[in-house]
Coordinates of C-alpha atoms in Angstrom, one line a residue:
F1 CA -242.4 212.0 -5.7
I2 CA -240.9 210.0 -8.6
L3 CA -239.5 211.2 -11.8
R4 CA -241.2 209.4 -14.6
W5 CA -239.7 209.1 -18.1
H6 CA -241.9 208.3 -21.1
P7 CA -240.4 206.0 -23.9
Q8 CA -241.9 208.2 -26.6
D9 CA -239.6 211.0 -25.5
S10 CA -236.5 208.9 -26.3
H11 CA -236.4 210.0 -29.9
S12 CA -236.1 213.7 -29.0
S13 CA -233.0 215.3 -27.5
P14 CA -232.2 214.6 -23.9
K15 CA -232.9 218.2 -22.8
A16 CA -236.4 218.1 -24.4
R17 CA -237.6 215.1 -22.4
S18 CA -240.7 215.6 -20.3
E19 CA -240.2 214.6 -16.7
T20 CA -243.5 214.6 -14.7
M21 CA -243.8 214.3 -11.0
V22 CA -246.0 211.4 -10.0
Q23 CA -247.3 210.9 -6.4
R24 CA -247.0 207.4 -5.0
L25 CA -250.1 206.0 -3.3
T26 CA -250.4 203.3 -0.7
Y27 CA -253.4 201.4 0.5
K28 CA -255.0 202.6 3.7
R29 CA -256.1 199.2 4.9
R30 CA -253.9 196.1 5.7
H31 CA -255.0 194.2 2.5
C32 CA -252.3 195.2 0.0
Y33 CA -253.2 193.2 -3.2
N34 CA -255.1 194.4 -6.2
T35 CA -258.0 192.1 -6.0
K36 CA -261.8 192.4 -6.6
S37 CA -262.5 192.8 -2.9
N38 CA -259.8 195.6 -2.6
A39 CA -260.9 197.8 -5.5
V40 CA -259.9 201.5 -5.2
K41 CA -260.2 204.6 -7.3
I42 CA -257.8 207.6 -7.2
I43 CA -259.4 210.8 -6.0
K44 CA -258.0 214.2 -5.3
T45 CA -258.7 215.6 -1.8
P46 CA -259.6 219.2 -1.2
G47 CA -256.0 219.7 0.0
G48 CA -254.8 218.7 -3.5
K49 CA -253.3 215.3 -2.6
L50 CA -254.2 212.1 -4.4
T51 CA -255.6 209.3 -2.3
F52 CA -257.3 205.9 -2.7
Q53 CA -261.0 205.7 -2.2
Y54 CA -262.3 202.2 -1.6
T55 CA -265.2 201.2 -3.9
E56 CA -267.8 198.5 -3.1
K57 CA -268.4 195.6 -5.4
K58 CA -271.2 195.9 -7.9
R59 CA -273.9 193.5 -6.8
K60 CA -276.1 191.6 -9.2
S61 CA -279.9 191.5 -8.5
P62 CA -281.5 188.2 -7.7
K63 CA -282.7 186.1 -10.6
C64 CA -285.7 183.8 -11.1
G65 CA -284.9 180.2 -10.5
D66 CA -286.9 179.0 -13.5
C67 CA -286.3 181.5 -16.3
G68 CA -283.4 183.5 -15.0
T69 CA -284.9 187.0 -15.3
K70 CA -284.3 189.7 -12.8
L71 CA -286.7 189.7 -9.9
S72 CA -288.3 193.1 -9.6
G73 CA -288.9 194.6 -6.2
I74 CA -285.8 193.0 -4.5
P75 CA -282.6 195.1 -4.1
A76 CA -279.3 194.1 -5.5
V77 CA -277.2 193.7 -2.3
G78 CA -274.8 191.2 -1.0
P79 CA -275.7 188.4 1.3
K80 CA -274.5 190.2 4.4
V81 CA -276.7 193.2 3.8
M82 CA -279.6 191.0 2.6
R83 CA -279.7 189.3 6.1
T84 CA -280.1 192.7 7.7
L85 CA -283.0 193.8 5.5
K86 CA -286.6 193.5 6.7
K87 CA -288.6 190.5 5.5
R88 CA -290.8 192.7 3.3
Q89 CA -287.7 194.1 1.5
R90 CA -286.2 190.6 0.9
K91 CA -289.3 189.2 -0.8
V92 CA -292.5 190.1 -2.7
S93 CA -295.8 189.4 -1.0
R94 CA -297.1 186.5 -3.2
A95 CA -296.5 182.8 -3.6
Y96 CA -292.9 182.1 -4.4
G97 CA -292.1 185.8 -3.8
G98 CA -288.4 186.4 -3.9
S99 CA -287.7 183.1 -5.6
R100 CA -289.7 183.0 -8.8
C101 CA -290.9 185.8 -11.2
H102 CA -294.6 186.6 -11.7
S103 CA -294.9 184.9 -15.1
C104 CA -293.3 181.6 -13.8
V105 CA -295.7 181.6 -10.8
R106 CA -298.6 182.1 -13.2
T107 CA -297.5 179.2 -15.4
R108 CA -297.1 177.0 -12.4
I109 CA -300.6 177.8 -11.1
V110 CA -302.1 177.3 -14.6
R111 CA -300.2 174.0 -15.0
A112 CA -301.4 172.7 -11.6
F113 CA -305.0 173.7 -12.4
L114 CA -304.9 171.9 -15.8
I115 CA -303.5 168.8 -14.2
E116 CA -306.3 168.7 -11.7
E117 CA -308.9 169.3 -14.5
K118 CA -307.3 166.4 -16.5
K119 CA -307.7 164.1 -13.4
I120 CA -311.4 165.1 -13.0
V121 CA -312.0 164.5 -16.8
K122 CA -310.4 161.1 -16.6
A123 CA -312.5 160.1 -13.6
V124 CA -315.7 161.2 -15.3
Q125 CA -314.7 159.2 -18.5
R126 CA -313.9 156.1 -16.3
A127 CA -317.3 156.4 -14.6
Q128 CA -319.1 156.7 -18.0
K129 CA -317.3 153.7 -19.3
S130 CA -318.2 151.6 -16.3
K131 CA -321.8 152.7 -16.7
D132 CA -321.8 151.6 -20.4
N133 CA -320.3 148.3 -19.5
K134 CA -323.0 147.6 -16.9
K135 CA -325.8 148.4 -19.4
K136 CA -324.5 145.8 -21.9

């Protein structure tokens, strides 16, 4: 235990200073630096002692590659856990499932359909033009 002195108590008389007992805490694991991967929170055990509880990192959910929106139906887990998940949990059962959102897939399909339609229309116009040229 350490005696801790507060600077706000310096204005009062030395006898009225509050001295609180603070319990020192040490990391349980070998990694001893306060980094993102070594995040801890202080908890009180049933025995009344303060200890460190290691917290996991907050994971972000996967995003659509086109528009950047959150992909629904896919859990927000790290790459190590993602590898251990079943295939049906890693992706959605449709084209581009787990990579693109439903609206982006829809626009891709519509765009491809319209491009094919445009090609057909051009071919028909070309055929009509050649017919007209042969008649003249």
